[in-house]
Structure formats: structure tokens, C-alpha cells
């Protein structure tokens, strides 16, 4: 007698404590926005593969992104696998459905000149230092908005990344663990970046004085104007407005992370160092995503190998070179 809506709601409740809160929020939002309005009324035991395929095709035609449809498929497939385990269904009907093919969008990054223009235009804005740190470190937006002054070692010039801001949070429950185990990392900062953070600290003291009793101290480096975690929508609007007035390419905020990786690799920073700064779980991920950005160095490699393997005449104690002595003259050679 269960409808798919009933079962999805029960399943989401059962998994809430066993998965990351950001993942659960995504599953919950996807269910309520995309799945339940179309398939929620059907009885669980009556679901058929063609209904899921119809859902995916309908979403694609309406302009829904492939990534979103992948999440829809994940929610449907995992929930129905659970139904099979419970013995409610004998098989998972979504197994017979062709899930959407992932489309890797072309990476969009700023050139060096565009980075310079962007940072110059951001000077004097509230997010000036945030943009600088984003490009200097390659931090994700959720990591940027969760770093605290206590994470910063002024003397060693290191920033410890230990948490990320939840996409949907309630008062007092703002943070989640990093995306991967390697997400907990220490990033060394340059002297100019440290100076930008000192300016941010002074700017924040003025905001604290202006807010007065409304200020809620959370020790955040980039908080809202009253000290609470910054609203991601506010940052998004400011970022897009700056791009429009500057005439720069319309990139995503996340593309600042790609820009950071591109700058490091183009100037010969080792991929393993880039991987550690970005917080990737494996260097292979860095190479898969950014390998095409590493400068072509075939000619330099060829010359280097030639120099390394070309024999160099060695002077012997007699004053002659090794090549002047034949094996017949000296059987020990």
C-alpha cells in the first residue's frame, strides 16, 4: 500500500544520521523538487522502468542539467535498493533504466591578465580579501566561508583547513567535515596574502563596532556583517555583479579554484603540491582534472635525457682518457 512518496520520505529519515548532512540535504531537495511531484503518487510495487526513463527524458527536455538528473537517478536507485533489501520489492526496477551520461563541461579559468583585472576591480569592496584568498589557495567556497582566525598561524604563515560551511544550516550547527580526508590540510601563505588578511582583520573590527550588540562572534575570517556565517547567495550576487561591471568572462565562483590550479601548474609547481593545496584525495584526481594545463615540455625533456645519457670522457691517472685504452691493452677494462 506504500506510495513511492511514503517510501522515499521514510527512507530519507532512516539514512539521515548515516550520511553527510550536505548529501542528505541534496537528496531531500531532489526528492521533493523533482521526483515526488511526478512519481510520488504511484504505489511502490507498481513502479516500472519506463516511468523512470520518462522522468529523465522530461527533465532533460525542460532544461534540467545532466548532473541534477544523475542525482535524481542516484536517489531513486539507492532508495529502491533499500526496498529490495527489506523484501518489499523482488528487484530494483531502476536497474533497467539508462542513466544520463555525464557531460564534462569545459573548464573556464581566468588568464593572468584577467586575474589582475579582477583583483584590481575588487579592491575597496567587502569581498576583496576573500577573492584574493580564493585565488591564492584554491579553497572551495564552502571552505572559505568556514575558516576561522584560530586556523591562521601568523608567524608560520599557514592556514589550517578543518571544516566546511553546510549548504543549509541552522543556528549553532553551521559546519561539516571537509569533503575528503585530505581536505583537512595546512596551506602555506605568501607574505602579500598575509598582509591582505591583516587588512581584513582591521576591516572586521570596524564592522564589529558598527554592528554593536547585533554582532554574533563566530571567529570567522569571512562572516556576514553581524558575525554569523556569510550567506552564499549574497556572495554569489556580489561576484556576478563584479564580473558584469568589469566586462570579464562570466565564470562560476568555483572557477576561481580552477584558476588557482592553472596558475600553479603553468609556473612549474609540482602536481603533488597542487594536489595537497587543493585537498584532493589522490594526485590522480589532480592530473585527471588539470593534466591538460601542465605546459608541454617535450623538447626540454628530450634535451635533458640526451645530456644525462651522453658518455663523458673520464680522465685516468695516466693522463689518458678511458676511450684511449682498448680492452686488448688492459684486459680489466
Coordinates of N, CA and C in Angstrom, one line a residue, residues 4 22 27 33-34 43 48 74 77 131 246 252 255 282 287 294 300 319 333:
X4 N 5.3 5.7 -3.5 CA 6.7 6.0 -3.7 C 7.0 7.2 -2.8
X22 N 25.3 17.5 4.0 CA 25.2 18.2 2.7 C 24.6 17.2 1.7
X27 N 19.8 15.1 -1.4 CA 18.8 14.0 -1.6 C 17.4 14.5 -1.3
X33 N 11.7 18.2 -5.0 CA 11.6 19.1 -6.2 C 11.4 18.3 -7.5
X34 N 12.0 17.2 -7.6 CA 12.0 16.5 -9.0 C 11.3 15.2 -9.0
X43 N 2.1 3.6 -6.5 CA 2.4 2.6 -5.5 C 3.8 2.1 -5.7
X48 N 7.6 1.1 -12.7 CA 8.2 0.4 -13.8 C 9.4 1.2 -14.4
X74 N 20.4 8.6 -8.7 CA 21.0 8.1 -7.5 C 20.0 7.9 -6.4
X77 N 17.6 5.0 -7.3 CA 18.3 3.7 -7.3 C 18.6 3.2 -5.9
X131 N 38.3 37.2 -2.3 CA 38.6 36.8 -3.7 C 40.1 36.5 -3.8
X246 N 32.9 44.6 -14.9 CA 34.3 44.6 -15.3 C 34.4 44.2 -16.8
X252 N 32.1 30.8 -13.1 CA 31.5 30.5 -11.8 C 32.5 30.8 -10.7
X255 N 35.2 28.4 -10.4 CA 36.3 28.5 -11.4 C 37.5 29.3 -10.9
X282 N 43.6 12.1 -4.0 CA 44.6 11.4 -4.7 C 45.2 12.4 -5.8
X287 N 45.6 15.2 -11.7 CA 46.1 15.0 -13.0 C 45.0 14.8 -14.0
X294 N 49.1 21.4 -17.7 CA 50.6 21.3 -17.5 C 51.3 21.7 -18.8
X300 N 62.2 20.1 -23.8 CA 63.1 20.2 -22.7 C 63.5 18.8 -22.1
X319 N 96.8 10.1 -17.3 CA 96.6 11.3 -18.2 C 95.9 11.1 -19.4
X333 N 89.5 -3.9 -18.4 CA 88.5 -2.9 -18.9 C 87.4 -3.7 -19.6

